PDB file of C-alpha atoms in Angstrom:
ATOM      1  CA  MET M1345     -13.416  -5.243 -16.412  1.00  0.00           C
ATOM      2  CA  LYS M1346     -10.319  -6.526 -15.002  1.00  0.00           C
ATOM      3  CA  VAL M1347      -7.262  -5.375 -15.120  1.00  0.00           C
ATOM      4  CA  VAL M1348      -4.165  -8.108 -13.577  1.00  0.00           C
ATOM      5  CA  LEU M1349      -1.190  -6.500 -12.745  1.00  0.00           C
ATOM      6  CA  GLU M1350       2.417  -8.543 -11.124  1.00  0.00           C
ATOM      7  CA  LYS M1351       5.236  -6.407  -9.857  1.00  0.00           C
ATOM      8  CA  VAL M1352       8.496  -6.318  -8.180  1.00  0.00           C
ATOM      9  CA  PHE M1353       9.173  -2.908  -6.390  1.00  0.00           C
ATOM     10  CA  PRO M1354      12.926  -2.782  -4.426  1.00  0.00           C
ATOM     11  CA  LEU M1355      12.820  -1.870  -0.488  1.00  0.00           C
ATOM     12  CA  ALA M1356      15.595  -0.133   1.071  1.00  0.00           C
ATOM     13  CA  ALA M1357      14.464  -1.968   4.442  1.00  0.00           C
ATOM     14  CA  THR M1358      15.240  -5.287   5.337  1.00  0.00           C
ATOM     15  CA  VAL M1359      13.462  -7.882   4.482  1.00  0.00           C
ATOM     16  CA  ASP M1360      12.324  -8.301   8.865  1.00  0.00           C
ATOM     17  CA  ASN M1361      11.174  -5.182   8.565  1.00  0.00           C
ATOM     18  CA  ALA M1362       9.571  -5.141   5.791  1.00  0.00           C
ATOM     19  CA  TRP M1363       7.963  -8.726   6.809  1.00  0.00           C
ATOM     20  CA  GLN M1364       6.617  -6.802  10.112  1.00  0.00           C
ATOM     21  CA  LEU M1365       4.818  -3.960   8.556  1.00  0.00           C
ATOM     22  CA  MET M1366       2.803  -6.292   6.072  1.00  0.00           C
ATOM     23  CA  GLN M1367       1.234  -8.319   8.652  1.00  0.00           C
ATOM     24  CA  ASP M1368       0.315  -4.741   9.736  1.00  0.00           C
ATOM     25  CA  ILE M1369      -3.160  -5.663   7.779  1.00  0.00           C
ATOM     26  CA  GLU M1370      -4.627  -0.935   9.282  1.00  0.00           C
ATOM     27  CA  ALA M1371      -0.874   0.422   8.182  1.00  0.00           C
ATOM     28  CA  VAL M1372      -1.191  -2.036   4.770  1.00  0.00           C
ATOM     29  CA  ALA M1373      -4.025  -1.060   4.290  1.00  0.00           C
ATOM     30  CA  GLY M1374      -3.256   2.822   4.367  1.00  0.00           C
ATOM     31  CA  CYS M1375      -0.236   3.065   2.248  1.00  0.00           C
ATOM     32  CA  MET M1376      -3.351   2.873  -0.549  1.00  0.00           C
ATOM     33  CA  PRO M1377      -4.700   6.388  -0.444  1.00  0.00           C
ATOM     34  CA  GLY M1378      -7.959   6.841  -0.009  1.00  0.00           C
ATOM     35  CA  ALA M1379      -8.233   3.676   1.555  1.00  0.00           C
ATOM     36  CA  LYS M1380      -9.467   3.419   5.582  1.00  0.00           C
ATOM     37  CA  ILE M1381      -9.989   0.412   7.968  1.00  0.00           C
ATOM     38  CA  THR M1382     -12.715   1.329   9.214  1.00  0.00           C
ATOM     39  CA  GLU M1383     -13.427  -1.864  12.245  1.00  0.00           C
ATOM     40  CA  ARG M1384     -12.066  -4.607  12.914  1.00  0.00           C
ATOM     41  CA  VAL M1385     -13.878  -7.640  12.435  1.00  0.00           C
ATOM     42  CA  ASP M1386     -12.087 -10.051  13.833  1.00  0.00           C
ATOM     43  CA  ALA M1387      -8.619 -12.011  12.994  1.00  0.00           C
ATOM     44  CA  THR M1388      -9.238 -12.438   9.788  1.00  0.00           C
ATOM     45  CA  HIS M1389     -11.603 -10.586   8.060  1.00  0.00           C
ATOM     46  CA  TYR M1390     -11.845  -5.939   8.025  1.00  0.00           C
ATOM     47  CA  LYS M1391     -14.247  -3.547   7.460  1.00  0.00           C
ATOM     48  CA  GLY M1392     -12.875  -0.315   5.247  1.00  0.00           C
ATOM     49  CA  THR M1393     -14.425   1.927   2.849  1.00  0.00           C
ATOM     50  CA  ILE M1394     -12.126   4.306  -0.306  1.00  0.00           C
ATOM     51  CA  THR M1395     -12.920   7.306  -1.593  1.00  0.00           C
ATOM     52  CA  VAL M1396     -11.982   8.203  -5.276  1.00  0.00           C
ATOM     53  CA  ARG M1397     -12.558  11.622  -6.703  1.00  0.00           C
ATOM     54  CA  LEU M1398     -12.982  12.204 -10.606  1.00  0.00           C
ATOM     55  CA  GLY M1399     -13.106  15.441 -11.369  1.00  0.00           C
ATOM     56  CA  PRO M1400     -16.533  16.583  -9.774  1.00  0.00           C
ATOM     57  CA  ALA M1401     -17.537  13.589  -9.047  1.00  0.00           C
ATOM     58  CA  VAL M1402     -16.574  11.755  -5.618  1.00  0.00           C
ATOM     59  CA  MET M1403     -16.985   7.590  -5.635  1.00  0.00           C
ATOM     60  CA  SER M1404     -17.417   6.284  -2.214  1.00  0.00           C
ATOM     61  CA  PHE M1405     -16.759   1.930  -1.384  1.00  0.00           C
ATOM     62  CA  LYS M1406     -17.238   0.175   0.990  1.00  0.00           C
ATOM     63  CA  GLY M1407     -16.661  -3.212   2.070  1.00  0.00           C
ATOM     64  CA  ASP M1408     -15.541  -6.349   2.918  1.00  0.00           C
ATOM     65  CA  ILE M1409     -11.608  -7.476   2.965  1.00  0.00           C
ATOM     66  CA  GLU M1410     -10.551 -10.786   3.785  1.00  0.00           C
ATOM     67  CA  VAL M1411      -6.700 -12.557   4.354  1.00  0.00           C
ATOM     68  CA  VAL M1412      -7.228 -15.366   2.951  1.00  0.00           C
ATOM     69  CA  ASP M1413      -3.392 -16.838   4.414  1.00  0.00           C
ATOM     70  CA  LEU M1414      -0.476 -14.941   6.048  1.00  0.00           C
ATOM     71  CA  ASP M1415       2.645 -17.668   5.695  1.00  0.00           C
ATOM     72  CA  ALA M1416       5.229 -16.452   7.563  1.00  0.00           C
ATOM     73  CA  ALA M1417       7.489 -18.956   6.159  1.00  0.00           C
ATOM     74  CA  ALA M1418       6.848 -17.013   2.611  1.00  0.00           C
ATOM     75  CA  ARG M1419       6.759 -13.927   3.880  1.00  0.00           C
ATOM     76  CA  SER M1420       3.277 -13.595   2.013  1.00  0.00           C
ATOM     77  CA  LEU M1421       0.200 -11.740   2.774  1.00  0.00           C
ATOM     78  CA  HIS M1422      -2.971 -12.959   0.646  1.00  0.00           C
ATOM     79  CA  LEU M1423      -6.307 -10.413   0.218  1.00  0.00           C
ATOM     80  CA  ILE M1424      -9.355 -10.232  -1.204  1.00  0.00           C
ATOM     81  CA  GLY M1425     -11.321  -7.309  -0.758  1.00  0.00           C
ATOM     82  CA  LYS M1426     -14.934  -6.450  -2.263  1.00  0.00           C
ATOM     83  CA  GLY M1427     -17.229  -3.812  -2.210  1.00  0.00           C
ATOM     84  CA  ALA M1428     -20.064  -1.681  -3.499  1.00  0.00           C
ATOM     85  CA  ASP M1429     -20.360   2.347  -4.355  1.00  0.00           C
ATOM     86  CA  THR M1430     -22.581   4.004  -1.053  1.00  0.00           C
ATOM     87  CA  SER M1431     -24.502   4.827  -4.428  1.00  0.00           C
ATOM     88  CA  GLY M1432     -25.616   1.674  -5.688  1.00  0.00           C
ATOM     89  CA  THR M1433     -24.047   2.257  -9.320  1.00  0.00           C
ATOM     90  CA  SER M1434     -20.762   0.626  -9.038  1.00  0.00           C
ATOM     91  CA  ALA M1435     -19.271  -2.582  -7.631  1.00  0.00           C
ATOM     92  CA  ALA M1436     -14.617  -3.190  -7.389  1.00  0.00           C
ATOM     93  CA  SER M1437     -13.179  -6.786  -5.757  1.00  0.00           C
ATOM     94  CA  MET M1438      -9.734  -7.454  -5.226  1.00  0.00           C
ATOM     95  CA  ASP M1439      -7.725 -10.012  -5.155  1.00  0.00           C
ATOM     96  CA  LEU M1440      -3.442  -9.358  -4.066  1.00  0.00           C
ATOM     97  CA  VAL M1441      -1.076 -11.995  -2.967  1.00  0.00           C
ATOM     98  CA  ALA M1442       2.160 -10.163  -2.334  1.00  0.00           C
ATOM     99  CA  ALA M1443       5.311 -11.099  -0.952  1.00  0.00           C
ATOM    100  CA  VAL M1444       8.698  -9.914   0.358  1.00  0.00           C
ATOM    101  CA  GLN M1445      12.192 -11.337  -0.207  1.00  0.00           C
ATOM    102  CA  ALA M1446      15.546 -10.827   0.575  1.00  0.00           C
ATOM    103  CA  SER M1447      18.096  -8.877  -1.923  1.00  0.00           C
ATOM    104  CA  GLY M1448      21.512  -8.567  -0.166  1.00  0.00           C
ATOM    105  CA  GLU M1449      21.080  -6.608   2.508  1.00  0.00           C
ATOM    106  CA  ALA M1450      17.736  -4.886   1.381  1.00  0.00           C
ATOM    107  CA  CYS M1451      14.275  -6.325   0.488  1.00  0.00           C
ATOM    108  CA  GLU M1452      12.398  -6.985  -2.828  1.00  0.00           C
ATOM    109  CA  LEU M1453       8.421  -6.088  -2.676  1.00  0.00           C
ATOM    110  CA  VAL M1454       6.368  -9.113  -5.483  1.00  0.00           C
ATOM    111  CA  GLY M1455       3.033  -8.494  -5.669  1.00  0.00           C
ATOM    112  CA  LYS M1456       0.566 -10.089  -8.083  1.00  0.00           C
ATOM    113  CA  SER M1457      -3.504  -8.364  -7.782  1.00  0.00           C
ATOM    114  CA  GLU M1458      -6.729  -8.093  -9.839  1.00  0.00           C
ATOM    115  CA  VAL M1459      -8.707  -5.788  -9.720  1.00  0.00           C
ATOM    116  CA  THR M1460     -11.543  -6.173 -11.087  1.00  0.00           C
ATOM    117  CA  MET M1461     -14.432  -3.783 -11.408  1.00  0.00           C
ATOM    118  CA  SER M1462     -18.472  -2.779 -12.878  1.00  0.00           C
ATOM    119  CA  GLY M1463     -20.526  -0.322 -13.723  1.00  0.00           C
ATOM    120  CA  LYS M1464     -20.215   3.430 -13.205  1.00  0.00           C
ATOM    121  CA  ALA M1465     -16.443   2.852 -11.441  1.00  0.00           C
ATOM    122  CA  ALA M1466     -15.499   1.196 -15.282  1.00  0.00           C
ATOM    123  CA  SER M1467     -17.478   3.053 -17.717  1.00  0.00           C
ATOM    124  CA  LEU M1468     -14.976   6.370 -16.423  1.00  0.00           C
ATOM    125  CA  GLY M1469     -12.924   4.779 -16.503  1.00  0.00           C
ATOM    126  CA  GLY M1470     -12.188   2.558 -19.574  1.00  0.00           C
ATOM    127  CA  ARG M1471      -8.944   2.234 -21.409  1.00  0.00           C
ATOM    128  CA  LEU M1472      -7.137   4.040 -18.430  1.00  0.00           C
ATOM    129  CA  MET M1473      -7.625   1.699 -16.129  1.00  0.00           C
ATOM    130  CA  GLY M1474      -4.716   0.061 -16.518  1.00  0.00           C
ATOM    131  CA  PRO M1475      -1.793   2.283 -16.447  1.00  0.00           C
ATOM    132  CA  VAL M1476      -3.957   4.433 -13.727  1.00  0.00           C
ATOM    133  CA  SER M1477      -3.561   1.027 -11.305  1.00  0.00           C
ATOM    134  CA  GLU M1478      -0.224   0.800 -12.208  1.00  0.00           C
ATOM    135  CA  GLN M1479       0.065   4.863 -10.808  1.00  0.00           C
ATOM    136  CA  MET M1480      -1.223   3.589  -7.768  1.00  0.00           C
ATOM    137  CA  LEU M1481       0.024   1.117  -7.228  1.00  0.00           C
ATOM    138  CA  LYS M1482       3.232   3.184  -7.509  1.00  0.00           C
ATOM    139  CA  GLN M1483       2.244   5.241  -4.548  1.00  0.00           C
ATOM    140  CA  PHE M1484       1.224   2.144  -2.708  1.00  0.00           C
ATOM    141  CA  VAL M1485       4.364   1.194  -2.923  1.00  0.00           C
ATOM    142  CA  ALA M1486       5.986   5.157  -2.106  1.00  0.00           C
ATOM    143  CA  ASN M1487       4.074   4.598   1.119  1.00  0.00           C
ATOM    144  CA  PHE M1488       5.050   1.546   2.603  1.00  0.00           C
ATOM    145  CA  ALA M1489       8.801   2.021   1.734  1.00  0.00           C
ATOM    146  CA  THR M1490       8.010   5.746   3.516  1.00  0.00           C
ATOM    147  CA  ARG M1491       6.229   3.998   6.649  1.00  0.00           C
ATOM    148  CA  LEU M1492       9.467   1.183   6.071  1.00  0.00           C
ATOM    149  CA  GLN M1493      11.948   3.994   6.696  1.00  0.00           C
ATOM    150  CA  GLY M1494       9.831   4.979   9.407  1.00  0.00           C
ATOM    151  CA  MET M1495      10.869   1.514  11.060  1.00  0.00           C
ATOM    152  CA  GLN M1496      14.230   1.828  10.726  1.00  0.00           C
ATOM    153  CA  PRO M1497      17.208   2.972  13.329  1.00  0.00           C
ATOM    154  CA  GLN M1498      18.997   6.204  12.538  1.00  0.00           C
ATOM    155  CA  PRO M1499      23.000   6.415  12.472  1.00  0.00           C
ATOM    156  CA  GLY M1500      23.503   6.679  15.555  1.00  0.00           C
ATOM    157  CA  ALA M1501      20.554   5.097  17.670  1.00  0.00           C
ATOM    158  CA  VAL M1502      22.325   4.199  21.265  1.00  0.00           C
ATOM    159  CA  PRO M1503      19.607   1.021  22.148  1.00  0.00           C
ATOM    160  CA  ALA M1504      17.976   0.477  25.229  1.00  0.00           C
ATOM    161  CA  SER M1505      19.759  -1.776  27.770  1.00  0.00           C
ATOM    162  CA  ALA M1506      19.995  -2.343  32.349  1.00  0.00           C
ATOM    163  CA  ALA M1507      22.663  -1.734  33.305  1.00  0.00           C
ATOM    164  CA  PRO M1508      24.636  -4.658  34.965  1.00  0.00           C
ATOM    165  CA  GLY M1509      23.398  -6.081  37.508  1.00  0.00           C
ATOM    166  CA  GLU M1510      20.011  -4.262  37.625  1.00  0.00           C
ATOM    167  CA  THR M1511      16.136  -6.275  36.929  1.00  0.00           C
ATOM    168  CA  GLY M1512      12.845  -4.753  36.372  1.00  0.00           C
ATOM    169  CA  SER M1513      14.145  -0.848  35.961  1.00  0.00           C
ATOM    170  CA  GLN M1514      12.708   1.576  33.517  1.00  0.00           C
ATOM    171  CA  PRO M1515      14.381   1.620  30.281  1.00  0.00           C
ATOM    172  CA  GLN M1516      15.913   5.292  30.171  1.00  0.00           C
ATOM    173  CA  PRO M1517      15.415   8.185  27.071  1.00  0.00           C
ATOM    174  CA  GLN M1518      17.700   8.391  24.357  1.00  0.00           C
ATOM    175  CA  PRO M1519      19.254  10.623  22.433  1.00  0.00           C
ATOM    176  CA  HIS M1520      18.601   9.869  19.342  1.00  0.00           C
ATOM    177  CA  ALA M1521      14.337   8.461  18.551  1.00  0.00           C
ATOM    178  CA  VAL M1522      13.479   6.418  15.205  1.00  0.00           C
ATOM    179  CA  ALA M1523      12.638   8.266  12.543  1.00  0.00           C
ATOM    180  CA  PRO M1524       8.978   9.642  12.730  1.00  0.00           C
ATOM    181  CA  ASP M1525       6.330   7.702  11.263  1.00  0.00           C
ATOM    182  CA  PRO M1526       5.732   8.909   7.211  1.00  0.00           C
ATOM    183  CA  SER M1527       2.697  12.061   6.620  1.00  0.00           C
ATOM    184  CA  PRO M1528      -0.555  10.321   6.549  1.00  0.00           C
ATOM    185  CA  PRO M1529      -1.514   9.901   2.080  1.00  0.00           C
ATOM    186  CA  PRO M1530      -4.765  12.450   1.036  1.00  0.00           C
ATOM    187  CA  PRO M1531      -7.894  11.798   2.602  1.00  0.00           C
ATOM    188  CA  GLU M1532      -9.438  11.076  -0.941  1.00  0.00           C
ATOM    189  CA  LEU M1533      -7.683   9.056  -4.334  1.00  0.00           C
ATOM    190  CA  ASN M1534      -7.534  11.839  -6.862  1.00  0.00           C
ATOM    191  CA  GLY M1535      -8.650   9.888 -10.412  1.00  0.00           C
ATOM    192  CA  LEU M1536      -8.313  12.732 -12.596  1.00  0.00           C
ATOM    193  CA  ALA M1537      -4.629  13.589 -11.011  1.00  0.00           C
ATOM    194  CA  LEU M1538      -3.409  10.052 -11.957  1.00  0.00           C
ATOM    195  CA  ALA M1539      -5.019  10.444 -15.401  1.00  0.00           C
ATOM    196  CA  TRP M1540      -2.708  13.128 -15.699  1.00  0.00           C
ATOM    197  CA  ALA M1541       0.001  10.724 -14.216  1.00  0.00           C
ATOM    198  CA  VAL M1542       0.310   8.200 -16.724  1.00  0.00           C
ATOM    199  CA  VAL M1543      -0.553  11.211 -20.239  1.00  0.00           C
ATOM    200  CA  ARG M1544       3.004  12.237 -18.174  1.00  0.00           C
ATOM    201  CA  ASP M1545       4.534   9.393 -18.527  1.00  0.00           C
ATOM    202  CA  TRP M1546       3.561   8.903 -22.164  1.00  0.00           C
ATOM    203  CA  LEU M1547       4.735  12.063 -23.291  1.00  0.00           C
ATOM    204  CA  ARG M1548       8.033  11.193 -21.497  1.00  0.00           C
ATOM    205  CA  GLY M1549       8.627   8.499 -23.125  1.00  0.00           C
ATOM    206  CA  LEU M1550       7.536   9.089 -26.000  1.00  0.00           C
ATOM    207  CA  PHE M1551       9.988  12.269 -26.739  1.00  0.00           C
ATOM    208  CA  SER M1552      12.618  10.168 -25.215  1.00  0.00           C
ATOM    209  CA  ARG M1553      12.583   7.443 -28.458  1.00  0.00           C
ATOM    210  CA  LYS M1554      12.563  10.506 -30.611  1.00  0.00           C
ATOM    211  CA  THR M1555      15.793  12.110 -29.202  1.00  0.00           C
ATOM    212  CA  ALA M1556      16.941   7.733 -28.781  1.00  0.00           C
TER     213      ALA M1556
END
C-alpha cells in the first residue's frame, strides 16, 4: 500500500534557520513522534527506529536512512528510509524530498513523500493510512516549528562581542538567552490517537458544511 503526500507549511522563522535545522538529520528525525536515530554509519547513512502503538499492539521498526542529496543552493533534502518490524511481519519505506523557501521575512516548508507499507502494518492501517499519514506529517511539522522557535533570538538578546582593542577574550554571559530546546516527542507513535484525530477533523468538516 502506497501513500503520496505533497504539502506546503508556513514556518515562523527565517529561511536560513530552517535550512540550518534541516541539515541536522538527527534533529529532523527527532521531530517525528516515535522515531530515533540510533547510529550514524557515515555522513549520508544512518540507522534508526520508530515505534508505533495500535491499541494493545506495539510495533517497533528498525531500518536504514540514506541522505541521497543535500542541495545547499536549493535548500533541499532528499531522504530514503527502509525498515522492517522486529517481528518480521511488516515492512515500510519512505522517499522524502523537502525544501525550505523564503516567504517574506519567514519561510515555507515544501515537501513530497511516498510512504509504502506491507504486511501486518498495512492490513491494520487499511483505508486510514492516508489520513493518518497526514496527521503524522502535521505532528512532524509542529515539532519542527517548535525546534525552530528555539533557534530564534529572543527580544532584547544582546549579541556577544569583544571589547574594542581586545583579542582572545572569553565571551561574557548575556542577560537574555535563546529559548531552550523543546520537549522531546512521545517515545512512541500512538496510531489510535492519530486515527481519532482523523475522525475528529472529518466530523468538524461535516458539521461545518451542515451549518453553512
